[in-house]
Amino acid sequence: MAKIAILGYGNLGRGVECAVKNSPDMELVAVFTRRDPSSVKIQTAGVPVLNVAEAPNWKDKIDLLIICGGSATDLPVLTPEYAKLFNVIDSFDTHARIPEHFANVDAAAKANGHIAMISVGWDPGLFSLNRVYAASILANGKDYTFWGKGVSQGHSDAVRRIAGVKNAKQYTCPVPEALDAVRSGKNPDLTTRQKHTREVFVVAEEGADLARIENEIKTMPNYFSDYDTTVNFISEEEFKANHSGLAHGGFVIRSGKTGWNNEHSHIIEYSLKLDSNPEFTTSVLVAYARAALRMKAEGVTGCKTVLDVPPAYLSTLSDEELRAHCL
Amino acid sequence: MAKIAILGYGNLGRGVECAVKNSPDMELVAVFTRRDPSSVKIQTAGVPVLNVAEAPNWKDKIDLLIICGGSATDLPVLTPEYAKLFNVIDSFDTHARIPEHFANVDAAAKANGHIAMISVGWDPGLFSLNRVYAASILANGKDYTFWGKGVSQGHSDAVRRIAGVKNAKQYTCPVPEALDAVRSGKNPDLTTRQKHTREVFVVAEEGADLARIENEIKTMPNYFSDYDTTVNFISEEEFKANHSGLAHGGFVIRSGKTGWNNEHSHIIEYSLKLDSNPEFTTSVLVAYARAALRMKAEGVTGCKTVLDVPPAYLSTLSDEELRAHCL
């Protein structure tokens, strides 16, 4: 049984706890938190919740630490720091900063003989895998990633910071006509606006200027100004009833040609439809935790990503079982 | 430039030739055939077509041999035999015999310090990858593979062997209601008949007993008796105009649950829509040929499958480029 610990007990930490419960080859041995441990109630019986300051004392009692934190400020600090003490895995998802994060984590992990796996989840993660597989196979082609329909936490937060907004949720939606055009093999050039729309549901404070709020949302640079955005003002009750979930999903599609004169078209499509983004993301994390420990047992150290992992390493089945039953 | 040779110049061999042309890191150096070489015209200028008996003389002039043959009788003999002389790759697709083929090829490749990759294509191949990824991530779930709409060569051949049949083509079609039920997360138990239908287009010989032919098709054990089959008699002209292609495709769908009480549902779907089955299959073969050579350069020998290959190894991009642009 691999001894797994969690650092950070929010949506992701809770998801890891569920995924470890479903893994016959793993057991949860500790949860570390930056909050007061007595304020954190976990679901697994008999597992201690400890202040993160105690983590170094667990150096020899944990096979792998799953770091559950935000990509903006938490993971760039935490993952290199804890890669010095443990084998670690994170879901760092700021695409533009992956090379920098990789370098920092790689140095810390290698210097201490650990394996570290970063940017594990579905994008980056499973979507990245599919982009690489499809582009390697259909060399002459074009790929498209669509997200949604699903909740963007960052965009919801940005709306909540507007004066007069009590609560808000933002959904990213792929444009059906754009998806159809891609699937038809037309290889369209699509602008940001043509690929996705944004739907916002806002609970406004009493007496707030709704027209001003709507305008501030729609013109917000980077977040909304490049998109067609719909703003809906709703009651607190409707918000709770219909907009409490964390569903998400998306599509990776590659359209490519083969043949001596590029006469044949092919479409590779990968899609996810997820009721719970954090629980799915952490299910991916836990499968890659298994792979990381297998690679470590073979002597691999340093930082790795999903692109470095043989698919068989994710499975609880042996190579022989996989060849006989899944290949 | 990796020096690639082809053994067998049918639909698959021609597909490999096209895929190698599209690979900037590979060159075709020879085509071996069991036919009279002077009867085989290839498309690549300046590449010799040779009788297969000459292959041993090319032992040191070829980095990898792509073996293009049938799974029933060719590959079980050819792949172990040529794994003694070369690094090899094949598309062996008789699922039930993979463990036996693996053992034979592994012994031959290991004894001679070569790498061999078997069962590369889309099923087995990309569909296998997706079954393993999805089952490892959604441990609590069920997976479904649907094939089609597409041409089954084996079923077409079986119909052509019936007396009075001049030509025939068989399409395997997924049942739309079954696909919808799976995508809805209902995890249905589906019989063979509920998953696929079979459509047959037959050109009959003049004066043939059409009712007898139709009955012989529909009652043929293993091939048709477990399916709802539609038989259409058409003219030679219509056959040539509308049924000359080798399109195929299919779906791998996993539906699974997460959460402390399995309260959240998720759907992972992978699909292919292919104008040319052999050209797509050989595009997969050529990407895995690249991976095989990278693994060989790292000292790996013996038999491997797609489940053993890190995705990054398929790409012409460096690990740094992949992390910066595809992850």
XYZ file of C-alpha atoms in Angstrom:
654
model
C 0.000 0.000 0.000
C 1.391 3.374 -1.013
C 1.242 5.929 1.809
C -0.306 9.131 0.456
C -0.576 12.504 2.191
C -2.504 15.609 1.162
C -1.336 19.196 1.573
C -4.304 21.596 1.481
C -7.870 20.528 2.197
C -10.124 22.539 -0.120
C -12.062 21.264 -3.146
C -8.971 19.534 -4.534
C -7.913 18.014 -1.214
C -11.395 16.596 -0.685
C -11.310 15.163 -4.211
C -7.966 13.449 -3.561
C -9.404 11.930 -0.392
C -12.274 10.371 -2.410
C -9.952 9.115 -5.162
C -7.538 7.508 -2.696
C -10.512 5.746 -1.049
C -11.254 4.207 -4.486
C -7.626 3.077 -5.003
C -6.975 -0.440 -3.660
C -3.202 0.108 -3.708
C -3.122 3.350 -1.680
C -3.922 4.604 1.775
C -4.267 8.130 3.092
C -1.938 8.649 6.061
C -2.072 12.389 6.794
C -3.652 15.691 5.784
C -1.583 18.855 6.230
C -3.256 22.239 6.398
C -2.195 25.865 6.770
C -5.343 26.472 8.827
C -5.873 25.520 12.461
C -6.057 21.692 12.199
C -8.879 21.535 14.758
C -11.063 23.536 12.335
C -10.632 20.982 9.507
C -12.890 17.919 9.488
C -11.998 15.235 6.960
C -14.037 12.205 5.915
C -11.525 9.369 6.337
C -11.658 7.808 9.791
C -8.433 7.617 11.783
C -6.312 9.890 9.616
C -4.637 12.827 11.403
C -5.050 16.446 10.289
C -1.848 18.322 11.068
C -0.444 21.783 10.710
C 1.799 22.025 7.693
C 4.698 22.913 9.992
C 4.726 19.262 11.083
C 5.235 17.915 7.562
C 9.047 17.570 7.876
C 8.560 15.108 10.750
C 6.689 12.822 8.305
C 9.598 12.648 5.876
C 10.006 8.867 6.212
C 6.361 7.973 6.735
C 4.937 9.170 3.403
C 5.543 7.741 -0.076
C 4.056 10.699 -1.936
C 2.579 14.095 -1.070
C -0.248 15.443 -3.241
C -0.075 19.233 -3.139
C -3.516 20.822 -3.486
C -3.156 24.561 -3.955
C -3.743 27.427 -6.338
C -1.474 27.964 -9.319
C -1.205 31.751 -8.952
C 0.707 31.933 -5.671
C 0.618 28.582 -3.795
C 2.135 25.961 -6.080
C 5.098 28.004 -7.415
C 6.339 28.117 -3.802
C 4.977 24.892 -2.301
C 5.919 22.331 -4.946
C 9.661 23.161 -5.102
C 9.738 23.429 -1.290
C 8.091 20.064 -0.609
C 9.935 18.302 -3.448
C 12.940 18.612 -1.121
C 11.200 16.439 1.494
C 8.882 14.129 -0.441
C 7.940 12.684 -3.796
C 5.260 15.159 -4.876
C 2.583 15.810 -7.469
C 0.627 18.976 -8.300
C -1.967 20.310 -10.739
C -0.162 23.553 -11.689
C -2.254 24.957 -14.535
C -0.780 28.309 -15.584
C 0.284 27.132 -19.047
C 2.627 30.047 -19.750
C 4.647 29.471 -16.577
C 5.096 25.686 -16.868
C 8.717 25.832 -18.123
C 9.738 28.015 -15.151
C 7.830 25.878 -12.630
C 9.313 22.728 -14.183
C 12.869 24.061 -13.795
C 12.365 25.008 -10.124
C 10.726 21.717 -9.198
C 13.215 19.654 -11.205
C 16.185 21.188 -9.393
C 14.665 20.629 -5.941
C 13.542 17.066 -6.669
C 16.806 15.969 -8.314
C 18.968 17.419 -5.539
C 17.044 15.365 -3.004
C 16.529 12.148 -4.951
C 12.770 12.571 -5.313
C 10.345 12.362 -8.202
C 7.960 15.260 -8.784
C 5.121 15.385 -11.270
C 3.606 18.741 -12.219
C 0.644 20.061 -14.180
C -1.450 16.909 -13.797
C -5.183 17.183 -14.413
C -7.208 17.553 -17.588
C -5.846 20.808 -19.066
C -2.929 20.708 -18.601
C -3.065 16.936 -18.422
C -5.361 14.705 -20.442
C -5.983 17.424 -23.030
C -2.209 17.894 -23.408
C -1.778 14.158 -23.982
C -4.397 14.236 -26.676
C -2.853 17.260 -28.375
C 0.519 15.479 -28.497
C -0.810 12.079 -29.601
C -3.014 13.583 -32.321
C -0.396 16.007 -33.661
C 2.251 13.256 -33.752
C -0.040 10.958 -35.738
C -1.711 13.467 -38.056
C 1.413 15.537 -38.719
C -0.355 17.422 -41.467
C -3.275 18.966 -39.582
C -4.535 21.477 -37.112
C -5.779 21.163 -33.560
C -8.455 22.924 -31.594
C -9.209 22.993 -27.869
C -12.663 24.041 -26.671
C -13.571 24.378 -22.996
C -16.999 24.019 -21.449
C -19.730 24.229 -20.880
C -18.270 24.781 -17.447
C -17.534 27.003 -14.513
C -14.462 29.226 -14.663
C -13.432 29.977 -11.096
C -11.100 32.807 -12.147
C -13.780 34.589 -14.150
C -16.364 34.114 -11.387
C -13.900 35.662 -8.906
C -13.267 38.617 -11.220
C -17.001 39.382 -11.404
C -17.369 39.085 -7.629
C -14.786 41.863 -7.199
C -17.069 44.396 -8.984
C -18.819 46.845 -6.613
C -22.463 45.891 -6.030
C -21.954 42.181 -6.842
C -22.883 39.843 -3.995
C -22.258 36.549 -5.770
C -21.456 35.458 -9.318
C -20.764 32.454 -11.470
C -19.285 32.423 -14.961
C -19.765 29.656 -17.524
C -17.495 29.248 -20.536
C -19.430 27.790 -23.494
C -18.057 26.488 -26.787
C -19.833 27.962 -29.823
C -21.741 25.062 -31.470
C -21.161 26.395 -35.009
C -17.405 26.542 -34.378
C -17.375 22.952 -33.075
C -19.343 21.818 -36.130
C -16.995 23.595 -38.521
C -13.972 21.937 -36.891
C -15.592 18.481 -36.916
C -16.449 18.850 -40.595
C -12.722 18.967 -41.389
C -12.831 22.528 -42.749
C -9.842 23.578 -40.573
C -11.313 27.039 -39.948
C -9.280 29.921 -38.514
C -11.273 30.922 -35.452
C -10.935 34.076 -33.367
C -11.330 34.016 -29.581
C -14.847 35.431 -30.000
C -15.797 32.747 -32.524
C -14.741 29.834 -30.300
C -16.377 30.558 -26.924
C -19.106 32.649 -25.358
C -19.344 33.580 -21.680
C -22.502 33.413 -19.550
C -22.557 35.211 -16.225
C -25.102 34.803 -13.424
C -24.991 37.639 -10.896
C -26.663 38.163 -7.529
C -26.575 41.964 -7.100
C -26.715 43.854 -3.835
C -29.990 45.625 -3.186
C -30.203 48.953 -5.010
C -27.078 48.303 -7.096
C -26.849 49.885 -10.564
C -27.385 46.802 -12.754
C -26.568 48.582 -16.019
C -23.193 49.673 -14.631
C -22.394 46.146 -13.376
C -23.309 44.618 -16.732
C -21.125 47.150 -18.540
C -18.180 46.618 -16.187
C -18.361 42.868 -16.793
C -18.674 43.052 -20.569
C -15.793 45.508 -21.004
C -13.353 43.891 -18.524
C -10.047 43.474 -20.401
C -8.590 39.940 -20.798
C -11.523 38.357 -18.966
C -14.557 39.430 -21.033
C -13.863 42.156 -23.607
C -12.834 39.677 -26.348
C -15.974 37.549 -25.904
C -19.699 37.785 -26.471
C -20.926 37.818 -22.888
C -24.460 37.390 -21.549
C -25.161 38.761 -18.068
C -28.156 37.450 -16.088
C -29.219 38.979 -12.780
C -30.831 36.374 -10.534
C -31.972 35.990 -6.948
C -29.875 34.462 -4.187
C -32.321 31.525 -4.074
C -32.014 30.787 -7.789
C -28.237 31.076 -7.513
C -28.105 28.482 -4.745
C -30.546 26.161 -6.481
C -29.067 26.202 -9.986
C -25.505 27.510 -9.869
C -23.775 25.727 -6.997
C -22.088 22.989 -9.043
C -18.575 22.800 -10.438
C -19.319 21.039 -13.720
C -16.885 21.441 -16.601
C -15.581 19.710 -19.678
C -14.343 20.375 -23.164
C -13.052 19.056 -26.452
C -9.687 18.506 -28.119
C -10.113 17.955 -31.845
C -7.456 17.419 -34.482
C -8.339 17.471 -38.114
C -5.668 16.220 -40.507
C -4.888 14.845 -43.928
C -3.064 11.765 -45.167
C -2.310 10.294 -48.585
C 0.273 10.966 -51.250
C -1.634 14.103 -52.280
C -3.370 14.757 -48.926
C -6.559 13.289 -50.354
C -7.951 11.740 -47.146
C -9.325 13.578 -44.100
C -9.416 12.344 -40.530
C -10.868 13.669 -37.295
C -9.602 12.693 -33.831
C -11.840 13.980 -31.043
C -11.424 13.722 -27.277
C -14.064 15.085 -24.961
C -14.852 15.296 -21.273
C -18.203 15.928 -19.615
C -17.618 16.345 -15.900
C -20.083 16.811 -13.056
C -17.286 17.867 -10.720
C -14.150 19.492 -12.072
C -12.158 19.143 -8.797
C -13.109 15.482 -8.254
C -12.178 14.555 -11.824
C -8.920 16.534 -11.665
C -7.936 14.749 -8.467
C -8.822 11.352 -9.937
C -6.224 12.134 -12.595
C -3.756 13.254 -9.881
C -4.136 9.987 -7.979
C -3.632 7.820 -11.090
C -0.429 9.763 -11.835
C 0.655 9.418 -8.200
C 0.623 5.639 -8.821
C 2.720 6.137 -11.963
C 5.162 8.450 -10.178
C 5.802 5.849 -7.491
C 6.407 3.152 -10.123
C 8.886 5.413 -11.939
C 10.585 6.264 -8.635
C 10.917 2.549 -7.866
C 12.744 2.225 -11.203
C 15.201 4.919 -10.128
C 13.703 7.945 -11.894
C 14.139 11.280 -10.093
C 13.468 14.909 -11.018
C 10.444 16.602 -12.501
C 8.142 14.792 -14.929
C 4.859 15.586 -16.676
C 2.061 13.453 -18.111
C 3.956 13.444 -21.415
C 6.770 11.403 -19.823
C 4.603 8.621 -18.371
C 3.920 5.279 -20.119
C 0.125 4.751 -19.976
C 0.499 1.290 -18.376
C 2.014 2.933 -15.283
C -1.343 4.510 -14.370
C -3.089 1.184 -14.011
C -3.470 -1.139 -11.032
C -3.320 -4.017 -13.541
C -0.049 -5.712 -14.454
C 1.475 -5.337 -17.918
C 0.416 -8.933 -18.681
C -3.194 -8.259 -17.635
C -3.286 -5.059 -19.688
C -1.997 -6.809 -22.824
C -4.474 -9.674 -22.384
C -7.559 -7.602 -21.567
C -7.190 -3.922 -22.520
C -4.888 -3.827 -25.534
C 17.349 10.816 -40.430
C 16.022 7.432 -39.410
C 16.311 4.847 -42.187
C 12.951 3.097 -42.561
C 12.120 0.045 -44.684
C 8.743 -1.479 -45.517
C 7.985 -5.188 -45.782
C 4.816 -5.763 -47.846
C 3.421 -3.224 -50.287
C -0.381 -3.450 -50.073
C -2.756 -0.877 -48.562
C -0.682 -0.687 -45.374
C 2.670 -0.480 -47.151
C 1.392 2.351 -49.344
C 0.118 4.132 -46.224
C 3.507 3.855 -44.514
C 5.134 5.307 -47.620
C 2.872 8.391 -47.402
C 3.408 8.810 -43.649
C 7.199 8.566 -43.941
C 7.085 11.244 -46.672
C 5.367 13.514 -44.098
C 7.972 12.792 -41.393
C 10.890 15.249 -41.480
C 13.063 12.933 -39.356
C 12.704 9.776 -41.482
C 13.572 8.513 -44.929
C 12.370 5.443 -46.780
C 15.369 3.359 -47.893
C 13.863 0.105 -49.206
C 10.628 -1.767 -49.878
C 10.697 -5.571 -49.582
C 8.046 -7.665 -51.279
C 7.176 -11.345 -51.583
C 6.019 -10.668 -55.148
C 8.238 -10.217 -58.191
C 9.839 -6.804 -57.426
C 9.563 -5.717 -61.056
C 5.757 -5.954 -60.744
C 5.653 -3.512 -57.793
C 5.659 0.219 -58.543
C 6.105 2.509 -55.551
C 5.649 6.284 -55.390
C 8.918 7.408 -53.771
C 11.594 8.228 -56.335
C 14.948 6.482 -56.027
C 13.954 3.837 -53.465
C 14.646 0.209 -54.444
C 11.961 -2.498 -54.416
C 13.587 -5.791 -53.508
C 12.612 -9.391 -52.997
C 12.198 -10.186 -49.338
C 14.997 -12.753 -49.638
C 17.438 -9.821 -49.869
C 16.381 -8.326 -46.529
C 19.213 -9.960 -44.508
C 21.759 -8.098 -46.662
C 20.267 -4.818 -45.413
C 20.833 -5.689 -41.758
C 23.145 -2.716 -41.138
C 21.492 -0.255 -43.511
C 18.062 -0.012 -41.889
C 17.141 1.499 -38.522
C 13.643 0.018 -38.410
C 11.503 -2.288 -40.534
C 7.752 -1.694 -40.668
C 6.058 -5.036 -41.300
C 2.836 -4.650 -43.288
C 0.982 -7.938 -43.354
C -2.189 -9.699 -42.281
C -2.697 -10.753 -38.674
C -4.162 -14.174 -39.472
C -1.109 -15.827 -41.010
C 1.557 -13.248 -41.992
C 2.504 -11.360 -38.835
C 2.679 -14.336 -36.409
C 5.522 -15.652 -38.599
C 7.072 -12.481 -40.030
C 7.415 -10.304 -36.928
C 9.367 -12.828 -34.784
C 11.482 -13.744 -37.823
C 12.457 -10.178 -38.738
C 12.872 -9.098 -35.098
C 16.037 -11.226 -35.269
C 17.474 -8.967 -37.992
C 15.963 -5.524 -37.383
C 14.113 -3.262 -35.013
C 10.531 -3.873 -36.123
C 6.979 -2.675 -35.715
C 3.686 -4.274 -36.728
C -0.088 -3.732 -36.511
C -1.047 -7.229 -35.275
C -4.754 -6.916 -34.451
C -6.036 -10.335 -33.338
C -6.763 -9.247 -29.755
C -7.070 -12.778 -28.347
C -3.625 -13.807 -29.613
C -1.667 -10.735 -28.466
C -0.094 -12.439 -25.394
C 1.230 -15.318 -27.558
C 2.481 -12.970 -30.302
C 4.088 -10.740 -27.657
C 5.995 -13.681 -26.152
C 7.320 -14.870 -29.532
C 8.394 -11.417 -30.657
C 9.863 -10.534 -27.254
C 12.106 -13.609 -27.239
C 13.376 -12.976 -30.781
C 13.972 -9.256 -30.230
C 15.691 -9.636 -26.852
C 18.001 -12.415 -28.053
C 19.207 -10.157 -30.846
C 19.320 -6.817 -29.039
C 16.454 -5.275 -30.998
C 13.312 -3.402 -30.059
C 9.987 -4.609 -31.461
C 6.635 -2.904 -31.141
C 3.466 -4.869 -31.842
C -0.263 -4.212 -32.217
C 0.137 -0.566 -33.200
C -2.787 1.134 -34.910
C -6.124 2.355 -33.590
C -7.679 -0.837 -32.194
C -5.473 -2.275 -30.848
C -3.597 0.996 -30.436
C -5.161 4.374 -29.761
C -8.402 2.794 -28.515
C -6.389 0.615 -26.115
C -4.603 3.700 -24.767
C -7.908 5.380 -24.152
C -9.357 2.319 -22.415
C -6.355 2.214 -20.069
C -6.201 5.965 -19.375
C -9.936 6.221 -18.730
C -10.195 3.098 -16.560
C -7.183 4.166 -14.488
C -8.701 7.598 -13.842
C -12.348 6.664 -13.388
C -11.707 3.472 -11.404
C -15.379 3.205 -10.549
C -16.947 2.991 -14.003
C -17.586 1.032 -17.146
C -16.191 1.316 -20.648
C -17.658 0.788 -24.065
C -16.034 0.466 -27.480
C -18.099 1.050 -30.617
C -16.734 0.590 -34.126
C -17.883 2.314 -37.288
C -19.448 3.379 -39.353
C -16.784 1.600 -41.322
C -15.702 -1.141 -43.653
C -14.859 -4.520 -42.134
C -12.507 -6.270 -44.526
C -12.972 -9.659 -42.844
C -16.761 -9.521 -43.097
C -16.611 -8.304 -46.699
C -14.340 -11.245 -47.543
C -16.719 -13.698 -45.844
C -19.630 -12.480 -47.986
C -17.536 -12.680 -51.167
C -16.970 -16.398 -50.508
C -20.733 -17.121 -50.836
C -21.714 -18.742 -54.154
C -23.307 -16.232 -56.549
C -21.601 -13.183 -54.980
C -19.434 -11.209 -57.375
C -18.418 -8.424 -55.016
C -19.404 -7.283 -51.544
C -18.719 -4.694 -48.886
C -19.756 -4.832 -45.240
C -20.191 -1.795 -42.987
C -20.257 -2.054 -39.198
C -22.513 0.635 -37.704
C -22.876 1.634 -34.053
C -26.523 1.764 -32.915
C -27.296 5.461 -32.214
C -29.611 4.644 -29.271
C -26.874 2.553 -27.626
C -24.349 5.395 -28.045
C -26.834 7.853 -26.546
C -27.552 5.576 -23.578
C -23.828 5.243 -22.847
C -23.196 8.998 -23.184
C -26.070 9.720 -20.798
C -24.153 7.907 -18.026
C -26.760 5.160 -17.627
C -24.063 2.431 -17.812
C -26.364 0.096 -19.766
C -25.612 -3.612 -20.232
C -25.636 -4.016 -24.003
C -25.761 -7.222 -26.026
C -23.807 -7.623 -29.251
C -27.039 -7.030 -31.199
C -27.797 -3.834 -29.274
C -24.395 -2.259 -29.931
C -23.863 -2.658 -33.679
C -25.768 -3.351 -36.876
C -24.246 -4.653 -40.110
C -25.004 -3.311 -43.589
C -23.992 -5.373 -46.600
C -23.835 -4.239 -50.230
C -23.692 -7.129 -52.689
C -23.115 -7.318 -56.425
C -24.669 -10.671 -57.367
C -23.796 -12.767 -60.401
C -26.407 -12.781 -63.121
C -29.236 -15.186 -62.330
C -28.094 -15.827 -58.765
C -30.715 -16.695 -56.129
C -30.814 -13.438 -54.153
C -33.040 -14.809 -51.377
C -30.568 -17.664 -50.745
C -27.595 -15.254 -50.680
C -29.374 -12.936 -48.252
C -30.250 -15.872 -45.998
C -26.699 -17.264 -46.084
C -25.332 -13.876 -45.055
C -27.789 -13.231 -42.249
C -27.377 -16.681 -40.681
C -23.572 -16.915 -40.967
C -22.286 -17.881 -37.485
C -19.829 -15.503 -35.726
C -19.905 -13.025 -38.598
C -23.608 -12.086 -38.885
C -25.984 -14.330 -36.906
C -25.662 -12.279 -33.689
C -26.425 -8.980 -35.479
C -29.296 -7.258 -37.211
C -28.042 -7.279 -40.786
C -29.373 -5.400 -43.808
C -28.490 -6.803 -47.236
C -28.666 -4.535 -50.314
C -28.196 -5.874 -53.840
C -26.690 -3.239 -56.117
C -25.162 -2.943 -59.578
C -21.450 -3.138 -60.294
C -21.538 0.553 -61.275
C -23.117 1.644 -58.019
C -20.625 -0.509 -56.124
C -17.680 1.173 -57.811
C -19.143 4.653 -57.404
C -20.209 4.478 -53.763
C -18.449 1.579 -52.053
C -14.789 1.741 -53.040
C -13.531 3.569 -49.947
C -11.967 2.237 -46.769
C -13.490 4.665 -44.279
C -13.758 3.624 -40.637
C -13.847 4.981 -37.127
C -15.381 4.407 -33.751
C -15.788 5.459 -30.153
C -14.287 4.570 -26.779
C -16.454 5.885 -23.962
C -15.970 5.496 -20.229
C -18.672 6.498 -17.843
C -17.712 6.662 -14.178
C -18.495 8.048 -10.762
C -16.515 10.008 -8.190
C -17.269 11.476 -4.777
C -17.454 10.101 -1.262
C -20.824 8.518 -2.092
C -20.339 8.242 -5.887
C -22.526 11.294 -6.338
C -20.830 12.759 -9.434
C -20.866 11.333 -12.981
C -18.258 11.832 -15.668
C -17.991 10.858 -19.308
C -14.688 10.476 -21.184
C -15.166 9.993 -24.912
C -12.590 9.368 -27.633
C -13.640 9.103 -31.250
C -12.121 8.679 -34.681
C -13.662 9.497 -38.045
C -11.342 8.215 -40.752
C -11.529 8.541 -44.539
C -8.883 5.874 -44.959
C -8.401 3.174 -42.349
C -5.046 1.930 -43.746
C -3.561 5.434 -44.093
C -4.555 6.383 -40.561
C -3.299 3.073 -39.137
C 0.055 3.563 -40.819
C 0.295 7.157 -39.571
C 0.079 5.661 -36.075
C 2.699 3.040 -37.004
C 5.154 5.687 -38.194
C 4.749 7.819 -35.036
C 5.461 4.713 -32.928
C 8.428 3.857 -35.153
C 9.899 7.202 -34.022
C 9.205 6.295 -30.383
C 10.692 2.808 -30.791
C 13.947 4.263 -32.114
C 14.143 6.713 -29.205
C 13.592 3.873 -26.714
C 16.207 1.746 -28.517
C 18.685 4.630 -28.298
C 18.115 4.586 -24.522
C 19.011 0.886 -24.420
C 15.531 -0.658 -24.403
C 15.206 -4.030 -26.174
C 12.462 -6.648 -26.433
C 8.807 -6.341 -27.306
C 6.782 -3.261 -26.373
C 3.254 -2.034 -27.022
C 1.643 1.413 -27.129
C 0.966 1.056 -23.385
C 4.725 1.149 -22.680
C 5.511 4.340 -24.608
C 5.691 7.826 -23.036
C 3.572 10.107 -25.257
C 6.420 12.610 -25.720
C 8.401 9.944 -27.593
C 5.967 10.074 -30.541
C 6.664 13.705 -31.268
C 9.270 15.376 -33.462
C 9.328 18.190 -30.873
C 11.789 18.195 -27.968
C 10.576 17.710 -24.399
C 11.223 21.442 -23.785
C 9.133 22.448 -26.819
C 6.317 20.119 -25.785
C 6.211 21.519 -22.241
C 6.239 25.090 -23.540
C 3.682 24.710 -26.330
C 1.572 21.536 -25.981
C 1.282 20.845 -22.251
